[in-house]
Structure formats: structure tokens, C-alpha cells
Short mmCIF file of C-alpha atoms in Angstrom, two decimals:
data_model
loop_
_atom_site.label_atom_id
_atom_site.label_comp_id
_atom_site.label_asym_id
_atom_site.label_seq_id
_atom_site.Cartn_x
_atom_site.Cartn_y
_atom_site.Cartn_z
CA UNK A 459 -96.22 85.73 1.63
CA UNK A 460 -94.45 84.45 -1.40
CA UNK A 461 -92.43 81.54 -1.00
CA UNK A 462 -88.51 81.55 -2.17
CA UNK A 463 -87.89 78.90 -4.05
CA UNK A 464 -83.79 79.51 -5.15
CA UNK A 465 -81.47 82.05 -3.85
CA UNK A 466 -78.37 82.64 -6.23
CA UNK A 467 -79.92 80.49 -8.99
CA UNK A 468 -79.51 77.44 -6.33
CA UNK A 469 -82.89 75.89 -5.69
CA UNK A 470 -83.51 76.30 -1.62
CA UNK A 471 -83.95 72.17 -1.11
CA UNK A 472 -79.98 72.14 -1.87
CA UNK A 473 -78.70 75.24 0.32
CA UNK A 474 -77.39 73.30 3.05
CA UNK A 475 -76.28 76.49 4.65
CA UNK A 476 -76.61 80.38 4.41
CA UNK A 477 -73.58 82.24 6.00
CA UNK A 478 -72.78 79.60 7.98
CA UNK A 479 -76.53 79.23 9.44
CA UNK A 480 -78.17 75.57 8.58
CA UNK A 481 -81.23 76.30 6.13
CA UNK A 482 -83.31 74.36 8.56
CA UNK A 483 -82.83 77.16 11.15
CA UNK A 484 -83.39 79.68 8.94
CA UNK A 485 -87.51 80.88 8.92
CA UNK A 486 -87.28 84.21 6.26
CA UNK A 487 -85.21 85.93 4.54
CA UNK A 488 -85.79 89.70 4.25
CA UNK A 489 -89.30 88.80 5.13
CA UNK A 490 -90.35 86.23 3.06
CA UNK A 491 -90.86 82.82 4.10
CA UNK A 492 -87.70 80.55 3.38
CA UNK A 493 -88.98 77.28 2.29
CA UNK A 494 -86.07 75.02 3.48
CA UNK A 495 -85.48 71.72 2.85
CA UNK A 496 -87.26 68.77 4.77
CA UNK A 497 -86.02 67.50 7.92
CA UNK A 498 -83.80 64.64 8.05
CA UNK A 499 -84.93 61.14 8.53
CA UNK A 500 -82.09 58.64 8.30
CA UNK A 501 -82.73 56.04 5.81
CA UNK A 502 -82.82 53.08 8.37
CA UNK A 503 -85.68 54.54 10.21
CA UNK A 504 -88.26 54.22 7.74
CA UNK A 505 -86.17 51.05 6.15
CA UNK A 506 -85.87 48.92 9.64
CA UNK A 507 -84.72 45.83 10.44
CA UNK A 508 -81.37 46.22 8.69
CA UNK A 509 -78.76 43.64 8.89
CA UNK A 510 -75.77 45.57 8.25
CA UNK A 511 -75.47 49.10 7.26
CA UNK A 512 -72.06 50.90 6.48
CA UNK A 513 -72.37 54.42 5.23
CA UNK A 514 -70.01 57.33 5.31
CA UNK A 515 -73.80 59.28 6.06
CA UNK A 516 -75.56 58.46 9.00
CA UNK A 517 -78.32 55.73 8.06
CA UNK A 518 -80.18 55.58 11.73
CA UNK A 519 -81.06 58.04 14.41
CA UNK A 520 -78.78 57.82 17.86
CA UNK A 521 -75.47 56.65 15.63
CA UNK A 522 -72.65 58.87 15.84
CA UNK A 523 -69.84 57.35 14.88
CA UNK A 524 -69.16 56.33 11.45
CA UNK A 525 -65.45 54.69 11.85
CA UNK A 526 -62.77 54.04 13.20
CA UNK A 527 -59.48 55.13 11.75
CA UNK A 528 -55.33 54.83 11.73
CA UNK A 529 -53.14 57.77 10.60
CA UNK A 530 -49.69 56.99 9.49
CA UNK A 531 -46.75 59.37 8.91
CA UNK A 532 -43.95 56.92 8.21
CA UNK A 533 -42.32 56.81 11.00
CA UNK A 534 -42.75 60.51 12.23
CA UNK A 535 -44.68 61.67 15.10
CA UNK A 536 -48.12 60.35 15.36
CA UNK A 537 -47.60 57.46 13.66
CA UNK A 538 -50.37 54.48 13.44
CA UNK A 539 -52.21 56.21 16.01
CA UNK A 540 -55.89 55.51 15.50
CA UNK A 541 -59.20 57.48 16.60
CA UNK A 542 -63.14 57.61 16.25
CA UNK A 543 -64.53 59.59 13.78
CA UNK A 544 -67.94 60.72 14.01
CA UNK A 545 -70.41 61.77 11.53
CA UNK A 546 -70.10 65.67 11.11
CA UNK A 547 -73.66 67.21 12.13
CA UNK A 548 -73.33 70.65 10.77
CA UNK A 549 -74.75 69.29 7.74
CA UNK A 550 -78.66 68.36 7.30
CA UNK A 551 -77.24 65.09 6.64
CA UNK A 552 -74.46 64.21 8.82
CA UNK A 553 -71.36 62.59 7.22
CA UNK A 554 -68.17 62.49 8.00
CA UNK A 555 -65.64 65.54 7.02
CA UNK A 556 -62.42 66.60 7.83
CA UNK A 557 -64.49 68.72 10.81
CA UNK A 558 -65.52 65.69 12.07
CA UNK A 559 -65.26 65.42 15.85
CA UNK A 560 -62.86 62.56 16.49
CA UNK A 561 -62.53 60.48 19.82
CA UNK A 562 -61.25 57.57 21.48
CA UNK A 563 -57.90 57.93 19.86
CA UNK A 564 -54.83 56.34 20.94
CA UNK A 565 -52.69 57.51 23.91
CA UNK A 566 -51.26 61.12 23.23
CA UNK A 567 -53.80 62.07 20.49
CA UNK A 568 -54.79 66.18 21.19
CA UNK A 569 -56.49 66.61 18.10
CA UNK A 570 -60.38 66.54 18.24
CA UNK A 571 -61.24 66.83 14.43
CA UNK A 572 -60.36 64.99 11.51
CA UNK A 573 -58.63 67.23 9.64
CA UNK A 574 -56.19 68.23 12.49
CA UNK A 575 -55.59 64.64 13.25
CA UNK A 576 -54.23 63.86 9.70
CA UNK A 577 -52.50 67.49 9.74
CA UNK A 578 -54.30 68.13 6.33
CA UNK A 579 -53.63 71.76 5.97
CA UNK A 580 -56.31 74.10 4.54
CA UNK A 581 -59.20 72.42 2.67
CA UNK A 582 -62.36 74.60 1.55
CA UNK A 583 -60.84 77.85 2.81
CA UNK A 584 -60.40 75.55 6.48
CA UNK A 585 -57.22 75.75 7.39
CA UNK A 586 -56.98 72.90 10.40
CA UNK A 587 -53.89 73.21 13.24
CA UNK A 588 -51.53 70.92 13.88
CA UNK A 589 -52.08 69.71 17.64
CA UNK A 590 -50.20 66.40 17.66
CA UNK A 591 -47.13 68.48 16.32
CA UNK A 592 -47.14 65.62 12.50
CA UNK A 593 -44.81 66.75 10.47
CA UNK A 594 -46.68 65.33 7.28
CA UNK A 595 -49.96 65.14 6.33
CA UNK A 596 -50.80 61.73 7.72
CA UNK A 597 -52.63 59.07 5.12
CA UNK A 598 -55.61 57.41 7.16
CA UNK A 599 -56.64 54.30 6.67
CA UNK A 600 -60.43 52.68 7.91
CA UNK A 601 -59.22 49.61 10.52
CA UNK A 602 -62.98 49.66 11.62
CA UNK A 603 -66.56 50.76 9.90
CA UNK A 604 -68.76 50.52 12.10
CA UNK A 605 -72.22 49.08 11.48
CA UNK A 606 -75.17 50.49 11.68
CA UNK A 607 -78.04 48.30 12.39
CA UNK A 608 -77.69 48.41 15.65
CA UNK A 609 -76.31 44.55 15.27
CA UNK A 610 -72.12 45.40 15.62
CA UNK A 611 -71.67 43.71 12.98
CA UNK A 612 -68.93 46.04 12.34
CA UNK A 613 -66.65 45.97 9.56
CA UNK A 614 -62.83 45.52 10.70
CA UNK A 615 -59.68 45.20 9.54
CA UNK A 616 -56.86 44.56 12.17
CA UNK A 617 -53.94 43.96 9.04
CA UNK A 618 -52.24 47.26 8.63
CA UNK A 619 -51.26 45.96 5.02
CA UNK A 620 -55.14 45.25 4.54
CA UNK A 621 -56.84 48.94 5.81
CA UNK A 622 -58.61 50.91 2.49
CA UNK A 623 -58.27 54.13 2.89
CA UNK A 624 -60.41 57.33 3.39
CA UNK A 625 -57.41 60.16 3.02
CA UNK A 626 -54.48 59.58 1.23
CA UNK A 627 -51.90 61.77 2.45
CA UNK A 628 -51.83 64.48 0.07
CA UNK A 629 -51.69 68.02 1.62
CA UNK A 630 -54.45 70.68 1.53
CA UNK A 631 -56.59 67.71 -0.57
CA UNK A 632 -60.30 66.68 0.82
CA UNK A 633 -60.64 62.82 1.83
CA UNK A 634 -61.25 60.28 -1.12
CA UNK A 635 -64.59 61.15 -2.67
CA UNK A 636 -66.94 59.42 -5.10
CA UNK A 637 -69.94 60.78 -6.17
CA UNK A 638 -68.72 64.40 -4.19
CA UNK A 639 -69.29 62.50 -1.11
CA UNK A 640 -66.44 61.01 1.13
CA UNK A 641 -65.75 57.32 0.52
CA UNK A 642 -63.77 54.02 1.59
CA UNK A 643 -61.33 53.43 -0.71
CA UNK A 644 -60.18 49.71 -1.72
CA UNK A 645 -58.22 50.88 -4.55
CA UNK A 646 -54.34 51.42 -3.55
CA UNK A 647 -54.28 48.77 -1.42
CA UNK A 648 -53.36 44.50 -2.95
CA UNK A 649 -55.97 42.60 -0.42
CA UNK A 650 -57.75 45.39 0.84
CA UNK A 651 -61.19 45.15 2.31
CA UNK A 652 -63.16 43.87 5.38
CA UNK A 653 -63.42 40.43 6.40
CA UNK A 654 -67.12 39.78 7.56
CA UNK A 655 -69.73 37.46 8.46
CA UNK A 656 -73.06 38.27 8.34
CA UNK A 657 -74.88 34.90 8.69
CA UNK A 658 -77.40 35.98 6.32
CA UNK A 659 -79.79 33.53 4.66
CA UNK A 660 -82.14 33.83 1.32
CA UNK A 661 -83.76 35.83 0.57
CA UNK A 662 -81.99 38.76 1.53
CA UNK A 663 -81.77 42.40 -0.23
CA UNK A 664 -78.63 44.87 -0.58
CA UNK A 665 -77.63 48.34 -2.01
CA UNK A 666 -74.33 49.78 -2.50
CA UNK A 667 -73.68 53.17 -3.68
CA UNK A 668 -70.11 53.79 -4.85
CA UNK A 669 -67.55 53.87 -8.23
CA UNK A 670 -65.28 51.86 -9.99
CA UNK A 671 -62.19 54.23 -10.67
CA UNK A 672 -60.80 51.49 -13.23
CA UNK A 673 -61.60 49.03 -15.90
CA UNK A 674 -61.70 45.63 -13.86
CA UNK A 675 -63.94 43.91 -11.38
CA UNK A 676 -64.72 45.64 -8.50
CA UNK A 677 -66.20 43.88 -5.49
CA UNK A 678 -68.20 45.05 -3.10
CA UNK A 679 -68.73 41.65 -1.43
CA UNK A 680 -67.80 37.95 -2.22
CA UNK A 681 -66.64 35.32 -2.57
CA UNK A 682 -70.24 34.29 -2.80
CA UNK A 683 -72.70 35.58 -3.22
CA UNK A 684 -70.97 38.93 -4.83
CA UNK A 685 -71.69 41.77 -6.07
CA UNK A 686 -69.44 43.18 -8.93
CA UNK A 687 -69.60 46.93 -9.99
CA UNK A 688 -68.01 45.95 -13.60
CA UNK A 689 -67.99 45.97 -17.36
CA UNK A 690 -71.49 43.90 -17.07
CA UNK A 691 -72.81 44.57 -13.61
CA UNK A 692 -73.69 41.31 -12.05
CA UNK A 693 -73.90 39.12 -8.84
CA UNK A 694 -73.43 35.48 -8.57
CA UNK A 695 -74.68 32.66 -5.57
CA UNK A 696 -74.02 29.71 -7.49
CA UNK A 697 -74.98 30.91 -10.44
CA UNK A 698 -74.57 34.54 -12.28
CA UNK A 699 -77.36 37.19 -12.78
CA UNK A 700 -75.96 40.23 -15.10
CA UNK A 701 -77.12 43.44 -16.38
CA UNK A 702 -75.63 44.90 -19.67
CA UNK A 703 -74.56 47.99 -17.80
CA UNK A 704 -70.96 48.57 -17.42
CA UNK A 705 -70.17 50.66 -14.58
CA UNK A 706 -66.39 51.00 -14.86
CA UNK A 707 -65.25 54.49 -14.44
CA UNK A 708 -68.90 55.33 -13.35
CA UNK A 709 -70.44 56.39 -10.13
CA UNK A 710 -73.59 54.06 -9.30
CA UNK A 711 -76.56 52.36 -7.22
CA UNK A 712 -76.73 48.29 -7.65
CA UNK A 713 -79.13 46.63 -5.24
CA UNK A 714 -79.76 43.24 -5.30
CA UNK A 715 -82.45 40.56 -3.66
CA UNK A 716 -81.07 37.47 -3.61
CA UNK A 717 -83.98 34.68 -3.96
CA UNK A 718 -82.05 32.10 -5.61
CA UNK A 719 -84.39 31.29 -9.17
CA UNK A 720 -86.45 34.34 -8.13
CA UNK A 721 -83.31 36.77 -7.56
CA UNK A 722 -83.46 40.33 -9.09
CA UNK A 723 -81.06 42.95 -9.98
CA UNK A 724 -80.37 46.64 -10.53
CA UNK A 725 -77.69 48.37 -11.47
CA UNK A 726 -77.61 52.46 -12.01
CA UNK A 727 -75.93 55.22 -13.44
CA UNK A 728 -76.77 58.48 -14.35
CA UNK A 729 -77.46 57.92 -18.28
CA UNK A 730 -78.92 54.02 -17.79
CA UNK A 731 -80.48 51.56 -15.71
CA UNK A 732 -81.21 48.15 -15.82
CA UNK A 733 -83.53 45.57 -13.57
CA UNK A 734 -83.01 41.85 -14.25
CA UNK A 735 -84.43 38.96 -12.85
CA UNK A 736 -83.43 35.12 -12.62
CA UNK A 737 -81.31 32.50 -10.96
CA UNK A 738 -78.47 34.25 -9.23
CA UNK A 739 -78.09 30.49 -6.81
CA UNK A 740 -78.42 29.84 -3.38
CA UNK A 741 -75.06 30.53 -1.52
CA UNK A 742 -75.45 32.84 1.44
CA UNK A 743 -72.07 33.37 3.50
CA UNK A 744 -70.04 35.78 1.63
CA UNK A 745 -66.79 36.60 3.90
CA UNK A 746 -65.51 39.97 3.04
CA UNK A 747 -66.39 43.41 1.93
CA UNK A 748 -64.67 45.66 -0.45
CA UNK A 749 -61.68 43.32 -0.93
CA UNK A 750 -59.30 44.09 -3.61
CA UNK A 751 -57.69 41.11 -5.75
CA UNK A 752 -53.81 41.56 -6.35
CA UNK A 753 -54.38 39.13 -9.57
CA UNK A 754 -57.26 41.33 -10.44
CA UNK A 755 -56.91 44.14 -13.50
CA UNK A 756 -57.90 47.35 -12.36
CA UNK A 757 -60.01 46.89 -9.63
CA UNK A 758 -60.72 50.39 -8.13
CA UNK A 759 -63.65 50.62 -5.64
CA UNK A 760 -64.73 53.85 -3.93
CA UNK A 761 -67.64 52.53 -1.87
CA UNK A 762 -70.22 54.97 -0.16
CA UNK A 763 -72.38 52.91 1.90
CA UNK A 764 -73.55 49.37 2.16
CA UNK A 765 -76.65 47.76 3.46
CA UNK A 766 -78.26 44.65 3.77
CA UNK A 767 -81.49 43.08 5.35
CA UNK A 768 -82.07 39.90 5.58
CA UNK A 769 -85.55 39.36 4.05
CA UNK A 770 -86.50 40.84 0.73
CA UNK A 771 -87.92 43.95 0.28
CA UNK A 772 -91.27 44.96 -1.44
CA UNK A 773 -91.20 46.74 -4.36
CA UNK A 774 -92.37 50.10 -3.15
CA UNK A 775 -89.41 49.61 -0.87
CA UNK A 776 -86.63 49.08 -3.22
CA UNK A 777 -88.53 52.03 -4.97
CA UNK A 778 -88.15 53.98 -1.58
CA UNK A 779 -84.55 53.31 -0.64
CA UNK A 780 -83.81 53.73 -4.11
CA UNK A 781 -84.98 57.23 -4.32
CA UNK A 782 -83.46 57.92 -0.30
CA UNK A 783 -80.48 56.91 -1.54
CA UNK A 784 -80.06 58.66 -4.82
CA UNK A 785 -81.62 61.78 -3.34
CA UNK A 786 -78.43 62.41 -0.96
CA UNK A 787 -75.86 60.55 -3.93
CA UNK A 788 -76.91 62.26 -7.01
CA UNK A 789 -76.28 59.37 -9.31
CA UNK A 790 -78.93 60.23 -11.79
CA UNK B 1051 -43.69 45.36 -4.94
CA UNK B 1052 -42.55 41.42 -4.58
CA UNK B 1053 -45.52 39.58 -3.40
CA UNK B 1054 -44.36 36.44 -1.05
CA UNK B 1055 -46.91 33.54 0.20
CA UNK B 1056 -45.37 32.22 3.30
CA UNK B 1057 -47.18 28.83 4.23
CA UNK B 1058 -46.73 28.61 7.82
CA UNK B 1059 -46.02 25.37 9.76
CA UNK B 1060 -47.78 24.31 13.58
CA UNK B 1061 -44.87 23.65 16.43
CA UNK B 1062 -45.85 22.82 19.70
CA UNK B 1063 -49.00 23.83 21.13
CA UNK B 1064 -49.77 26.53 17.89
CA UNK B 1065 -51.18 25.09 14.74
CA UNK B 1066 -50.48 26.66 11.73
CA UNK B 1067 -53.20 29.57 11.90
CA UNK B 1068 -52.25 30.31 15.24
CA UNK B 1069 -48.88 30.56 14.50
CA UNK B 1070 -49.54 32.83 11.82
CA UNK B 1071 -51.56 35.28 13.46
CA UNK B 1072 -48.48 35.43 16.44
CA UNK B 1073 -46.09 35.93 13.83
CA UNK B 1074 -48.19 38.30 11.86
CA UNK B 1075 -48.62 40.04 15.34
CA UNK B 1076 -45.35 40.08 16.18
CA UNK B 1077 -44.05 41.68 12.86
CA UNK B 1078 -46.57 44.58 13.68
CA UNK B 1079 -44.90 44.93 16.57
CA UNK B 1080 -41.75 45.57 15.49
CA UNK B 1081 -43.04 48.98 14.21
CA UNK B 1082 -45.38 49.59 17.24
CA UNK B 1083 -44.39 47.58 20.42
CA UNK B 1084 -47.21 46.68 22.55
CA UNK B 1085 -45.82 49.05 25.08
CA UNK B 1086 -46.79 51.93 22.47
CA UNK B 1087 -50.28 50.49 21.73
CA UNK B 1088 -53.30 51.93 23.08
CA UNK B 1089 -56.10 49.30 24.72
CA UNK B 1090 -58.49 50.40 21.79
CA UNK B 1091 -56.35 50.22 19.16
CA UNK B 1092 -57.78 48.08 16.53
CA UNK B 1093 -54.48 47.39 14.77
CA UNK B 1094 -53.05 44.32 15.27
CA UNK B 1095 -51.52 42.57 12.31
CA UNK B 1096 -48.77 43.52 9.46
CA UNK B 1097 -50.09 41.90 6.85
CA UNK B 1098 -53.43 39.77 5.04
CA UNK B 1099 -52.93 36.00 5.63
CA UNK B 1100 -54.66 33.12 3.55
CA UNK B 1101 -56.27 29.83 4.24
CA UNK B 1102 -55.49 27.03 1.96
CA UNK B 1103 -58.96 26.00 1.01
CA UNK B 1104 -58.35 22.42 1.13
CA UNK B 1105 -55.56 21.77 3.87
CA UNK B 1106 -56.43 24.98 6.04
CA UNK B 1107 -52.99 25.30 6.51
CA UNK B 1108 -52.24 29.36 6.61
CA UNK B 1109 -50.79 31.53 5.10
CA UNK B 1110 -48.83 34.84 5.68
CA UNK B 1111 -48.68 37.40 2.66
CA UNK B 1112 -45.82 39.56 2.16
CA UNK B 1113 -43.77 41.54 0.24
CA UNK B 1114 -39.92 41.11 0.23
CA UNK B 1115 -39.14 44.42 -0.65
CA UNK B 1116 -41.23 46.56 1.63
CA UNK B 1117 -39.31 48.53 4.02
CA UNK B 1118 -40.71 47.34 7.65
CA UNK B 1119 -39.91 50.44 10.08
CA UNK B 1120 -38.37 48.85 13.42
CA UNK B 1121 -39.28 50.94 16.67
CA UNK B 1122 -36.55 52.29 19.06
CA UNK B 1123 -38.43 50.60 21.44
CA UNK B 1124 -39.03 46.75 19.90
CA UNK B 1125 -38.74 43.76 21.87
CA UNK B 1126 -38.00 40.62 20.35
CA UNK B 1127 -38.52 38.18 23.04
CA UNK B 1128 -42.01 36.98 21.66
CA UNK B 1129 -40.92 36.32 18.03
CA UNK B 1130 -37.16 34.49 18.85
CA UNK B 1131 -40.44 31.99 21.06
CA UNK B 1132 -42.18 31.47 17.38
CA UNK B 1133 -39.08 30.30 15.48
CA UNK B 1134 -38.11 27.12 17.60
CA UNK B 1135 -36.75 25.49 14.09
CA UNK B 1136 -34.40 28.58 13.37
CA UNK B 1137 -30.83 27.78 14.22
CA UNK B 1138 -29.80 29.83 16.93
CA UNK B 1139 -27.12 31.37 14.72
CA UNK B 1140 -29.61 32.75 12.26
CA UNK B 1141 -31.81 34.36 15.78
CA UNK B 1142 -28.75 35.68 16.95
CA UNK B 1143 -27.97 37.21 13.66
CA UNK B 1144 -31.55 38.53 12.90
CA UNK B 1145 -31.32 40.06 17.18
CA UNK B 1146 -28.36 42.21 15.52
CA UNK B 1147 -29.80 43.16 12.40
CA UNK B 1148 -32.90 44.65 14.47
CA UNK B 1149 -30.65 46.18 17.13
CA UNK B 1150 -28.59 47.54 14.35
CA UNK B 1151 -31.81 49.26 12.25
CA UNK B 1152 -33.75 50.51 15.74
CA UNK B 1153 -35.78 54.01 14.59
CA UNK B 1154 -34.97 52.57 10.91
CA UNK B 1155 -36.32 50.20 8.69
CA UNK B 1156 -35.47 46.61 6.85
CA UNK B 1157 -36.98 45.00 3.77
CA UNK B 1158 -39.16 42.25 4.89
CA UNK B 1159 -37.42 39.52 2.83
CA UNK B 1160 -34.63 40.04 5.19
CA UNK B 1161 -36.36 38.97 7.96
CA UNK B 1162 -38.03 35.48 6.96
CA UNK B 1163 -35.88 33.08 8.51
CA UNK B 1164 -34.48 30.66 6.15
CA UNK B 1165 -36.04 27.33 7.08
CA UNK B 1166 -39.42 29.42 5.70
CA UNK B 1167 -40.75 28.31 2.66
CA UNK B 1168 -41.90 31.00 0.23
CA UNK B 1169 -43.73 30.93 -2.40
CA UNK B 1170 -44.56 32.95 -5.17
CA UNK B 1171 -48.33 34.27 -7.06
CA UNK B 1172 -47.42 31.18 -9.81
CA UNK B 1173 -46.34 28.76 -7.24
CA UNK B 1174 -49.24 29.30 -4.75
CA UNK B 1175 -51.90 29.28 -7.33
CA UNK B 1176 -50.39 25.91 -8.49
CA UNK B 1177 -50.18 24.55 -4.76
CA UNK B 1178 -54.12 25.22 -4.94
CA UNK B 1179 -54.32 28.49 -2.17
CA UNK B 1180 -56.54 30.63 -4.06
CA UNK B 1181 -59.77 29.57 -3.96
CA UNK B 1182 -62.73 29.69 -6.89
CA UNK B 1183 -64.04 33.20 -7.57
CA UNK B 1184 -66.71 33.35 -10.04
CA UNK B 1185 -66.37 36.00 -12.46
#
């Protein structure tokens, strides 16, 4: 039996479903043998030992819940309540989506998905009810991403002033994305971001996934070490390591091992790349993640995940979690 | 937008980033009253604060002109207990503004009490409160 390889001009591997029927369910189609896509192995898995690990995609088997979030309708019903979201399993990868299931939510909270709880109106030919009676769409803002290691070192932000944001507000619009895949948004927000500790000590390795929306720094970490998605991608510990590839206004990859004199960096997009190597210093303890600078031009993160071990990884493993990563992101 | 630094002083059993994060607790309760928050509510604060990398004095950072919305249901016992240098004319007074904007909202700059100091971007990055970041 032949094998299909594309239905509609769309090769099979990217059919997530077919009417509503996951492609990994499916076996044939009119009788022929429907090659689907391979099963899904989350990244952490194969990649163990992680330190910290914030994704809007689930990165290790048995998580379910991706973060925790606040609505707010200024001042109208509903307001600053706050709920669980998990990640949305219909897909092949789960991630979260306005049919995420959400839980734990504050006292008089009847919605159970995402999209009813922010009231967002139709999205993708979804039109989501209105349970909690809003009488906006709500913006919602991330007060907690959770970690997944397995270590809680999870993310939080307990300033309402401080939250980024993953929806904001419009009606019938799709939370923030960034590289089409839902994202945690520093950018609206003076001071925004995640205070953290994460006791890590050299070497240790990182990747981010994400965009910078604007033409100034934008930090995924710091104060140091850092990692800045900017006009020359670069991360500093005492001392600076830079690529000449300027990610404003582009969706990328950056990982980074950070081995003081023996430190290396890699910064992606989808028309260059760049691996450097050098002194990038010794400081460890950097204290927050995603924070935006008020004294800072421009600086627009849309993050997508975040990990970090705390050794440094082999080459064929940078290699591997490259290629996991950009597999599900699309970067290049 | 009006960006305000408000260095905040220890009193009596509360040093000064104690005191901060009661005030800063207590201003997000003017909009949600803990008798409106849920146990798992991670919520807690209104706004960032800062620590002065040198003193570790701390600081709360505001905005003047952002409307703070003030809950039907706000209790103000807890904050008049944070503001033992505020004349008692100036707590009554601030008791009647709230009262007076319940299910409204106020600008924050007309709630700092006036024996606050405040401090602007300039002035706080001349006092030293924003520490090195390497470009």
C-alpha cells in the first residue's frame, strides 16, 4: 500500500488534525496507509536533568499546567480573578489555547476554558460563552509560570503592576503570539517580568525561543549573567560575549553555555545564525526573567519558553534541543 | 504615565522592606480587600518595588497619575497602622477621600501621604537606586 505523504498540498507530518480527528488516531484514509506524524516526546524527557523550564508547550511528560493567570475587567465583574491554565492536549503537542481547561480559579469562577474565562468572543470560528457573566473581554496577565523541571522553581509575579501578559483584552483576537505560537508578553508593561532565583553555578546551558517586537534590548534574564535578544545578540557574566546578529523585530533561538573563558553562544533566525565562543565571566545569580526596563528604548519581548540546566551540554545535545526546539517553533 | 520612586522609611518593629511590602499590600487591597481574595490567589502587591543597592533601603514604584480603583468593600484599618508619622488630620482626610470614591477610583499621587518623599527617574538615578546593567 502506497504511503500518503500530503493531503491538500500540506505534507502529513504537519496535519495536526483531519475533521477534527488527531492525525495520530487516524490509520488510512480511503484505504491507504496514513503516515502520521511521530509521537510526541516532550523535550525534557530525552534532555533531563533540567533546572528550570518555562514553556507555553509542555516540555516533560506528567505536567499539565503551564500557568497561572489574572483576568482584569476594570472594575467590572470578574475582576482580578485568577485561575490555572493547563496545556491544551487536543494538539500532538500540547500548549496552551484559549480551549485550555482552566482550574483552581478564584472563588466564583464558572468558566472551565480559557477563552470563556477572559470572555474573548469567537476566535478561529470558536465562539466561547460567557459563564462568569464579564462584560468585557478581560486582559490576562501571567502572576505565575510554572516550572517545569520538576524543581518549582516557578516563575511568579505577585505585583499586579509587574504581571506580562498572555491576552490583551482585545475582543474576538487570539492570545499574544510570536512565532504563531502563544507567548508571555513583557512588552506593555514598565518593570515587567519574573523575579527568580535559580542558584545556578558554571557551567550551566540555556535556550530561549521568543521575539523582540522593537528596536531595543530585550532581556530574557539578568542582571547577570543575561541574555539580550538585541541589535548584536549577546550575553554578559562579567564580561560580554556577542554575535553580529541583530534580532530586533525577529523571531529567534539563542542558547547559551556559560563556562566563563570557555562560554559559547548562538543566536538564530530564519535567514542567519551565528555560534561564538569566549569569555562571557563568571557571575551566576541572575534575579529575574523577562523584565522590562522603563529607561530602556523599545524593549519588546514575546518569550516562548525558557530552559536551563545546570551543567553544560554536549554538542550533539545543543544539536538535539536545537533541532526539538525549532522543529515545533519554525524559526528557520 | 508619571513614574514616582517612593523610598520608604522603617517605624517600629518594620524595617524599610517590610514596610514596603505592607504598604504595597495594602494599596492592592484597596481594589481587592482580603475579604474578596481567594486562598490561591497569587496576587498580592500593587506595584514593583526596588532595593537601593547600597543602603537596601526600599523602594515603592508608582505612578501618580494612575487611576487606583477603590472596592465598595475596602477596609482601611491596616494601612491608617503603617502611617504612624501622618498627622491624624491628613488620615482622617485620606478615610474620607476613600469613603467618598468607594466602587470608584483615585489617582495614586493622591494618596501618598505628605511626609513621603518622592522621587523622580532623574532624582533616583542620582541618589544611586538603579543598579549597573551591562549593556
Amino acid at each position: 500500500m502506497p504511503d500518503i505523504s500530503k493531503i491538500n498540498a500540506v505534507a502529513v507530518a504537519d496535519i495536526e488534525k483531519l475533521d477534527s480527528i488527531l492525525a495520530a488516531n487516524i490509520e488510512k484514509v480511503n484505504g491507504l496507509t496514513f503516515a502520521t506524524a511521530p509521537a510526541f516526546t516532550p523535550i525534557l524527557d530525552t534532555y533531563t536533568n533540567a533546572a528550570a523550564a518555562y514553556s507555553v508547550r509542555q516540555l516533560k511528560s506528567g505536567v499539565t499546567v503551564a500557568m497561572r493567570v489574572r483576568r482584569e475587567t476594570a472594575g467590572g465583574t470578574g475582576d482580578d480573578d485568577e485561575a490555572d491554565v493547563a496545556f491544551d492536549t487536543s494538539f500532538s503537542t500540547p500548549t496552551i489555547s484559549l480551549d485550555s481547561a482552566i482550574s483552581n480559579a478564584s472563588a466564583g469562577v464558572t468558566a472551565t476554558t480559557l477563552g470563556q474565562f477572559i470572555n474573548v468572543g469567537t476566535v478561529n470560528g470558536t465562539t466561547y460563552t460567557n459563564p462568569d457573566s464579564l462584560t468585557v473581554t478581560a486582559s490576562c496577565f501571567v502572576d505565575e509560570w510554572k516550572d517545569q523541571s520538576g524543581n518549582a522553581n516557578h516563575a511568579e509575579q505577585t505585583a499586579q503592576g509587574s504581571q506580562p501578559q498572555i491576552h490583551d483584552g482585545t475582543v474576538n483576537t487570539d492570545l499574544i503570539l510570536a512565532n504563531g505560537k502563544p507567548a508571555v508578553s513583557s512588552e506593555a508593561v514598565d518593570y515587567s517580568g519574573f523575579p527568580i532565583s535559580l542558584g545556578l553555578s558554571q557551567p550551566f546551558t540555556n535556550f530561549v525561543v521568543g521575539k523582540n517586537n522593537g528596536v531595543g534590548s530585550a532581556f530574557y534574564y539578568g542582571f547577570s549573567p543575561q541574555m539580550n535578544a538585541a541589535f548584536n545578540s549577546n550575553i554578559y557574566a562579567g564580561s560580554g560575549l556577542s554575535t553580529t546578529v541583530d534580532l530586533r523585530n525577529e523571531a529567534h533561538i539563542m542558547w547559551a553555555v556559560f563556562n566563563s573563558s570557555n562560554s559559547k553562544l548562538k543566536s538564530i533566525k530564519a535567514t542567519q545564525s551565528q555560534e561564538v565562543s569566549g569569555n562571557a565571566g563568571t557571575d551566576t545569580n541572575f534575579n529575574y526573567l523577562l523584565r522590562r526596563r522603563s529607561n530602556d528604548q523599545g524593549s519588546n519581548l514575546v518569550a516562548n519558553e525558557l530552559i536551563f540546566w545546570d551543567s553544560e551540554q554536549s554538542s550533539t545535545n545543543l544539536s538535539g534541543i536545537e533541532t526539538d526546539i525549532n522543529t515545533y517553533f519554525s524559526i528557520y | 504615565m508619571a513614574t514616582v520612586y517612593l523610598p520608604v522609611q522603617p517605624i517600629e518593629g518594620m524595617d524599610s522592606a517590610e514596610r514596603a511590602e505592607a504598604l504595597d499590600a495594602e494599596t492592592w487591597r484597596l481594589r481587592r480587600p482580603l475579604s474578596l481574595q481567594s486562598p490561591q490567589d497569587v496576587t498580592k502587591y500593587y506595584y514593583p518595588r526596588i532595593t537601593h543597592p547600597t543602603t537596601g533601603q526600599v523602594a515603592i514604584v508608582g505612578d501618580t497619575t494612575e487611576e487606583v480603583r477603590i472596592s465598595p468593600q475596602v477596609d482601611l484599618t491596616d494601612m491608617l497602622a503603617l502611617l504612624p508619622e501622618v498627622p491624624q488630620e491628613e488620615k482622617d482626610g485620606l478615610v474620607m477621600f476613600i469613603d467618598a470614591n468607594r466602587g470608584g477610583s483615585v489617582p495614586f499621587g493622591q494618596l501618598i501621604p505628605s511626609t513621603s518623599e518622592q522621587l523622580t527617574q532623574e532624582e533616583a538615578e542620582a541618589l544611586g537606586w538603579f543598579p549597573e546593567d551591562p549593556e
